[in-house]
Amino acid sequence: MERVDVAVLGAGAAGLYAAIEAARRGRKVLVIDHAAKPAEKIRISGGGRCNFTNLGIAPERFLSENPRFALSALRRHTQHDFIARMKDWGIAWHEKTLGQLFCDGPATQVVDALCRDLRQAGGQLWLGCAVAGVTHDGAFRLDTARGQVAAESLVVATGGRSIPKMGATGFGHDLARQFGLRLVEPRPGLVPLTFSDALRESMAGLAGLSVEAVVAFGKTRFREGLLFTHRGLSGPSILQISSYWREGAPIRVDLMPDRDAAGELADLRRKAGGQLVGNALAALVPERLARQVAVWANTPGRLADLKAPDLQRLANVLNGWEVLPMGTEGWRTAEVTLGGVDTRDLDARTMEARGVPGLYFIGEVVDVTGWLGGYNFQWAWSSGWAAGQVA
Ligand SMILES: Cc1cc2nc3c(=O)[nH]c(=O)nc-3n(C[C@H](O)[C@H](O)[C@H](O)COP(=O)(O)OP(=O)(O)OC[C@H]3O[C@@H](n4cnc5c(N)ncnc54)[C@H](O)[C@@H]3O)c2cc1C
């Protein structure tokens, strides 16, 4: 039997970070992952360039039943602390947009640096090692493919359920339940939305077109790119709103952000009233979209012939197109898992389970989910760091 001070389940961003911190404190640390390679999600993140943090980290950019929960860890190990680590590692990076920081080179540099730090701190890493179950009798006993492991502390960093083909499981949620912690129902986040057949068909001619838009659900709004695809709508603004969207309710899309569609239509009518609506609108939005907007607003014919209610309908589509999603693409393509281990059952400073000393939950398995843009990795670093100081 292998005896360690700290067993970390999951060699992703949060697990590796926590393991490094604990090993640097002189703890005997073993990280176990069933996947053949560590931190596969870092490797594929940010289009292979890893959007590793965001300059604008703030609690309101995280979703949770208790958004204040994340504050302590985010303040104790900030984006600037992680940036300092990138400097130590000699990994070059740049700011892309909206405070999002990306590696200049491949994301695997971050994975390599984490594994190197773990090794140098004396931590062990078992890859390709399935864990069948965990029991607790003073120590945590892990039943693994390489035999039993006994650990004083157990850090659960198995992530969420998104992208099962990359090794994502609900194991962390099952462990939380087993040890009596509550769960906030997990659901896919940062995921493309799906639409009725009729709406999807109406968008088919727009596939591949990307526009800047404001997408809103209730009071929550995101101004970012919107991408029409063969399956429906995607792009950053849609992924962001998907984390807030609730079934049965429409989202609202402003296709002319910061512009007054009604005013611009009135001008256009004076200048180009003789043109067909679909053609004239190409002065305001991309040509393919212009033709489709005329169809959605049911305004065939010439711009000059439109009555006031027709113009209003057209302006409404341009500045406030209301679309009812049918659902999301689900775990297969979701970038993150909303919900997870209920923060009421965790200590915000250490991530330790309130009723089970020595048991910690960090990273995406916890009910803390960031916006798109580096927020989720920062949560993984910060929560991993917090647990690594005490586990
Ligand atoms: C395509 C994609 C792109 C992304 N891009 C970004 C980005 O650019 N910026 C950003 O901030 N976030 C991004 N994210 C989100 C980010 O990857 C996650 O939030 C982050 O990886 C969570 O870290 P984690 O350590 O908690 O979990 P993970 O990174 O998911 O790691 C969990 C680990 O646990 C292992 N595991 C799971 N179940 C078991 C089990 N039963 N036994 C043993 N091991 C197990 C897994 O194999 C995995 O290695 C992206 C996500 C996806 C899917």
XYZ file of C-alpha atoms and ligand atoms in Angstrom:
444
model
C 0.000 0.000 0.000
C 1.205 3.504 -0.882
C 1.041 5.960 2.029
C 1.078 9.696 1.342
C 0.197 12.895 3.154
C -1.894 14.280 0.317
C -3.617 12.450 -2.523
C -4.849 14.702 -5.311
C -7.482 13.249 -7.643
C -7.224 14.841 -11.078
C -4.104 16.169 -12.814
C -5.799 19.186 -14.368
C -5.080 22.856 -13.747
C -6.443 22.910 -10.190
C -5.037 19.548 -9.096
C -1.490 20.168 -10.347
C -1.422 23.659 -8.847
C -2.614 22.443 -5.440
C -0.164 19.527 -5.534
C 2.806 21.830 -6.239
C 1.889 24.072 -3.311
C 1.430 21.171 -0.901
C 4.663 19.459 -2.036
C 6.576 22.727 -1.567
C 5.428 22.690 2.058
C 7.196 19.374 2.441
C 4.083 17.197 2.213
C 4.356 13.839 0.464
C 2.004 14.316 -2.478
C 0.610 11.911 -5.059
C -1.521 13.093 -8.004
C -3.671 10.427 -9.674
C -5.456 10.782 -13.010
C -7.183 8.169 -15.135
C -6.232 9.952 -18.344
C -3.020 9.003 -20.152
C -1.809 12.620 -20.230
C -2.037 15.425 -17.659
C -4.125 18.581 -18.062
C -5.556 17.856 -21.484
C -7.975 20.764 -21.129
C -5.088 23.195 -20.733
C -3.578 21.792 -23.916
C -6.690 22.423 -26.016
C -7.772 25.622 -24.256
C -7.907 28.996 -25.936
C -7.553 27.443 -29.377
C -4.269 25.817 -28.251
C -2.896 29.069 -26.764
C -4.479 28.791 -23.271
C -6.319 31.897 -22.120
C -4.736 31.407 -18.699
C -6.269 34.338 -16.794
C -7.998 37.695 -17.149
C -6.894 41.135 -15.948
C -10.497 41.905 -14.946
C -11.021 39.150 -12.356
C -13.991 40.173 -10.170
C -16.551 38.116 -8.227
C -19.454 39.257 -10.414
C -17.771 37.503 -13.363
C -18.363 34.136 -11.744
C -21.639 32.225 -11.485
C -22.447 30.401 -8.263
C -25.330 30.091 -5.838
C -22.991 32.181 -3.678
C -20.837 34.391 -5.948
C -19.021 35.860 -2.885
C -17.587 32.422 -2.057
C -14.846 32.706 -4.696
C -13.636 36.072 -3.429
C -11.296 34.852 -0.682
C -9.294 32.486 -2.897
C -9.289 34.925 -5.836
C -7.891 37.654 -3.570
C -5.269 35.481 -1.925
C -3.849 34.190 -5.194
C -4.658 36.723 -7.885
C -4.243 36.940 -11.646
C -1.053 38.943 -10.965
C 0.345 36.107 -8.856
C -0.267 33.734 -11.729
C 1.247 36.192 -14.214
C 4.352 36.293 -11.977
C 4.522 32.520 -12.211
C 4.325 32.706 -16.018
C 7.304 35.068 -15.826
C 9.239 32.614 -13.626
C 8.466 29.888 -16.132
C 9.692 32.103 -18.974
C 6.424 31.691 -20.891
C 5.633 34.648 -23.156
C 2.061 35.918 -23.334
C -0.054 38.749 -24.698
C -3.382 40.427 -24.005
C -5.881 39.690 -26.735
C -9.068 41.552 -25.885
C -11.265 42.275 -22.853
C -8.328 41.613 -20.489
C -7.862 38.042 -21.772
C -4.267 36.803 -21.498
C -3.040 34.109 -23.879
C 0.287 32.297 -24.311
C 2.255 33.444 -27.365
C 3.213 29.826 -28.027
C 1.521 26.485 -27.458
C -0.503 25.859 -24.298
C 1.546 22.719 -23.637
C 4.245 25.035 -22.213
C 1.964 25.593 -19.215
C 1.342 21.857 -18.781
C 5.087 21.163 -18.998
C 5.889 23.901 -16.472
C 3.298 22.577 -13.991
C 4.616 19.010 -14.290
C 8.199 20.241 -13.911
C 7.338 22.222 -10.765
C 5.555 19.202 -9.314
C 8.542 16.966 -9.988
C 11.011 19.490 -8.553
C 8.907 19.850 -5.413
C 9.033 16.059 -4.983
C 5.407 15.295 -5.942
C 4.508 12.076 -7.745
C 2.146 11.749 -10.692
C 0.314 8.547 -11.612
C -1.320 8.772 -15.027
C -3.617 6.227 -16.646
C -4.648 5.101 -13.173
C -8.362 4.570 -12.584
C -9.797 5.040 -9.110
C -12.656 2.700 -8.294
C -13.655 4.238 -4.980
C -12.668 6.038 -1.803
C -13.369 5.192 1.833
C -12.497 7.017 5.021
C -11.523 5.562 8.378
C -9.371 8.305 9.807
C -7.278 8.178 6.613
C -8.662 8.316 3.076
C -8.237 4.988 1.308
C -8.257 5.059 -2.486
C -8.847 1.864 -4.377
C -6.767 2.440 -7.523
C -5.650 0.378 -10.504
C -2.155 0.383 -8.929
C -3.343 -0.817 -5.548
C -4.527 0.890 -2.407
C -3.368 4.385 -1.482
C -3.779 5.762 2.052
C -3.739 9.542 2.461
C -4.173 11.921 5.354
C -5.746 14.547 3.049
C -7.692 14.078 -0.151
C -7.992 16.896 -2.687
C -10.703 16.290 -5.274
C -9.856 18.119 -8.512
C -11.637 15.948 -11.060
C -13.249 18.884 -12.892
C -16.722 18.991 -14.359
C -18.639 16.843 -16.810
C -17.990 18.800 -19.996
C -16.379 16.983 -22.932
C -16.588 13.378 -21.682
C -14.421 12.157 -24.544
C -11.507 14.003 -22.872
C -11.901 12.069 -19.628
C -14.458 14.263 -17.853
C -16.587 12.354 -15.343
C -19.047 13.067 -12.569
C -16.727 11.285 -10.114
C -16.046 14.389 -8.014
C -19.768 15.023 -7.677
C -20.327 11.377 -6.653
C -17.581 11.661 -4.010
C -19.144 14.856 -2.657
C -22.485 13.068 -2.301
C -20.814 10.053 -0.707
C -19.289 12.297 1.978
C -22.592 14.055 2.630
C -21.930 17.342 0.807
C -24.760 18.984 -1.083
C -24.662 19.498 -4.866
C -25.986 22.301 -7.007
C -27.453 20.524 -10.036
C -24.686 20.406 -12.679
C -25.549 21.716 -16.156
C -23.539 22.588 -19.275
C -22.204 26.157 -19.521
C -20.350 28.178 -22.176
C -22.088 26.081 -24.798
C -23.727 26.777 -28.183
C -27.522 27.079 -28.068
C -29.831 25.044 -30.289
C -32.995 26.216 -32.044
C -36.188 24.944 -33.678
C -35.840 23.356 -37.131
C -37.622 26.323 -38.706
C -35.322 28.908 -37.159
C -32.230 26.848 -37.914
C -33.280 26.523 -41.547
C -33.843 30.263 -41.754
C -30.260 30.779 -40.557
C -28.717 28.140 -42.850
C -27.625 30.719 -45.443
C -25.779 32.653 -42.745
C -23.491 29.814 -41.629
C -19.958 31.082 -41.075
C -20.975 34.726 -40.722
C -19.657 36.478 -37.625
C -20.902 39.858 -36.369
C -20.419 41.899 -33.233
C -23.630 41.805 -31.211
C -25.056 42.420 -27.783
C -26.770 39.275 -26.535
C -28.975 39.618 -23.467
C -30.921 37.410 -21.119
C -32.849 39.420 -18.566
C -30.463 42.048 -17.230
C -27.323 40.127 -18.214
C -25.725 41.288 -21.476
C -22.547 40.486 -23.352
C -21.132 42.464 -26.245
C -18.898 40.100 -28.161
C -18.797 38.174 -31.424
C -21.839 36.194 -32.569
C -21.341 33.367 -35.025
C -24.041 31.825 -37.221
C -23.371 28.102 -37.667
C -25.061 25.173 -39.425
C -26.493 24.157 -36.059
C -27.614 27.556 -34.828
C -25.854 30.340 -32.957
C -22.441 30.299 -31.323
C -19.489 32.632 -30.769
C -18.369 34.249 -27.516
C -21.550 36.281 -26.865
C -23.741 33.177 -27.183
C -21.421 31.007 -25.076
C -21.435 33.676 -22.364
C -25.218 34.044 -22.299
C -25.713 30.251 -22.348
C -24.425 30.120 -18.762
C -27.278 32.430 -17.694
C -30.031 31.242 -20.046
C -32.902 29.192 -18.607
C -35.114 26.896 -20.663
C -38.346 28.285 -22.049
C -37.255 31.915 -22.171
C -35.987 33.894 -25.174
C -32.681 35.695 -25.534
C -32.452 39.103 -27.180
C -29.859 39.903 -29.830
C -28.894 43.446 -30.814
C -27.357 43.155 -34.278
C -26.497 46.894 -34.394
C -24.997 47.602 -30.955
C -24.833 51.299 -29.962
C -26.696 52.267 -33.108
C -30.283 53.415 -33.464
C -31.766 51.110 -36.099
C -35.029 53.084 -36.353
C -33.143 56.346 -37.026
C -30.770 54.768 -39.540
C -33.705 53.077 -41.319
C -35.503 56.419 -41.650
C -32.357 57.940 -43.234
C -31.947 54.973 -45.507
C -35.558 55.215 -46.603
C -34.979 58.800 -47.726
C -31.775 57.922 -49.594
C -32.512 54.469 -50.987
C -36.288 54.031 -50.682
C -36.539 52.568 -54.166
C -34.468 49.518 -53.253
C -35.817 46.202 -52.011
C -35.598 46.100 -48.220
C -33.168 43.138 -48.207
C -30.802 44.994 -50.549
C -31.063 48.376 -48.858
C -30.300 46.923 -45.439
C -26.865 45.873 -46.679
C -25.870 49.479 -45.919
C -26.414 48.703 -42.228
C -25.426 45.049 -41.711
C -23.558 42.407 -43.777
C -25.318 41.557 -47.026
C -26.347 37.975 -46.197
C -27.734 39.063 -42.855
C -29.538 42.012 -44.480
C -31.547 39.690 -46.724
C -32.430 37.417 -43.818
C -33.446 40.275 -41.518
C -35.962 41.378 -44.169
C -37.403 37.833 -44.127
C -37.552 37.640 -40.309
C -39.278 41.035 -40.148
C -41.639 39.978 -42.946
C -40.872 43.108 -44.964
C -40.692 42.111 -48.641
C -40.898 44.850 -51.285
C -39.360 48.306 -51.443
C -38.174 50.234 -48.423
C -40.223 53.288 -49.502
C -43.434 51.220 -49.396
C -43.052 50.184 -45.735
C -45.583 51.589 -43.302
C -44.594 52.771 -39.808
C -45.382 49.396 -38.126
C -43.287 47.566 -40.762
C -40.344 49.887 -40.124
C -40.753 49.384 -36.407
C -40.726 45.586 -36.850
C -37.569 45.841 -38.906
C -35.901 48.080 -36.321
C -36.907 45.628 -33.602
C -35.208 42.754 -35.403
C -32.050 44.825 -35.891
C -31.829 46.205 -32.347
C -33.673 43.518 -30.372
C -34.103 40.249 -32.269
C -35.894 37.908 -29.886
C -34.911 34.253 -30.292
C -36.150 31.287 -28.327
C -33.465 28.617 -27.858
C -34.714 25.027 -27.646
C -31.744 23.846 -25.628
C -27.961 23.635 -25.646
C -25.506 21.322 -27.389
C -24.920 19.733 -23.971
C -21.862 18.158 -22.368
C -20.353 17.187 -25.724
C -19.292 20.753 -26.540
C -19.780 22.690 -23.278
C -16.577 24.395 -22.129
C -17.563 24.254 -18.473
C -19.917 22.738 -15.921
C -22.219 25.059 -14.023
C -23.203 23.951 -10.524
C -21.258 21.304 -8.630
C -20.221 20.977 -4.995
C -22.372 23.370 -2.968
C -20.153 26.122 -1.556
C -22.188 26.149 1.684
C -20.414 22.903 2.521
C -16.885 24.235 1.861
C -14.632 26.643 3.734
C -14.005 29.603 1.387
C -10.450 30.103 2.690
C -9.218 26.529 2.388
C -11.760 24.672 0.189
C -12.037 22.038 2.939
C -15.347 20.221 3.338
C -17.030 21.543 6.482
C -18.065 18.186 7.888
C -15.076 16.107 6.710
C -11.643 17.306 7.891
C -8.923 16.611 5.343
C -11.263 16.504 2.328
C -10.946 19.353 -0.199
C -12.743 20.236 -3.446
C -11.123 22.645 -5.935
C -11.516 23.890 -9.497
C -14.450 23.181 -11.738
C -15.968 20.458 -9.549
C -17.075 23.268 -7.201
C -20.137 25.421 -7.843
C -18.044 28.340 -9.124
C -18.039 28.965 -12.877
C -16.344 31.841 -14.614
C -17.187 33.781 -17.712
C -15.438 32.935 -20.942
C -12.054 34.669 -21.063
C -9.578 33.072 -18.639
C -11.820 33.231 -15.566
C -12.131 29.470 -15.212
C -8.408 28.854 -15.167
C -7.939 31.640 -12.619
C -10.487 29.893 -10.398
C -8.550 26.632 -10.840
C -5.246 28.354 -9.865
C -6.717 30.316 -6.945
C -8.750 27.486 -5.419
C -5.875 25.032 -5.980
C -3.431 27.417 -4.340
C -5.750 27.896 -1.340
C -6.091 24.150 -0.720
C -2.375 23.615 -1.340
C -1.479 25.864 1.634
C -3.243 23.613 4.136
C -3.913 20.129 2.729
C -12.394 23.347 -25.293
C -12.176 24.074 -23.992
C -11.461 25.265 -23.982
C -11.283 25.953 -22.786
N -10.566 27.114 -22.816
C -10.391 27.801 -21.661
C -9.581 28.981 -21.638
O -8.936 29.333 -22.644
N -9.515 29.672 -20.473
C -10.147 29.256 -19.314
O -10.036 29.926 -18.289
N -10.868 28.117 -19.313
C -10.987 27.389 -20.442
N -11.707 26.225 -20.411
C -12.218 25.749 -19.116
C -11.064 25.117 -18.339
O -10.415 24.180 -19.173
C -11.574 24.401 -17.074
O -12.393 25.252 -16.319
C -10.387 23.955 -16.228
O -9.604 23.043 -16.965
C -10.849 23.300 -14.934
O -9.728 22.816 -14.253
P -9.876 21.595 -13.259
O -8.471 21.246 -12.860
O -10.862 21.887 -12.229
O -10.474 20.402 -14.130
P -9.883 19.681 -15.427
O -8.910 20.534 -16.122
O -11.073 19.194 -16.172
O -9.077 18.439 -14.828
C -9.725 17.362 -14.215
C -8.832 16.154 -14.320
O -9.433 15.107 -13.563
C -9.335 13.892 -14.285
N -10.420 13.003 -13.867
C -11.747 13.149 -14.083
N -12.416 12.117 -13.541
C -11.488 11.316 -12.967
C -11.567 10.096 -12.273
N -12.730 9.496 -12.069
N -10.415 9.515 -11.835
C -9.215 10.118 -12.055
N -9.084 11.299 -12.729
C -10.208 11.881 -13.159
C -9.432 14.308 -15.749
O -8.841 13.323 -16.580
C -8.670 15.633 -15.735
O -7.297 15.468 -16.036
C -11.865 25.485 -21.584
C -12.559 24.285 -21.592
C -12.708 23.570 -22.771
C -13.444 22.266 -22.732
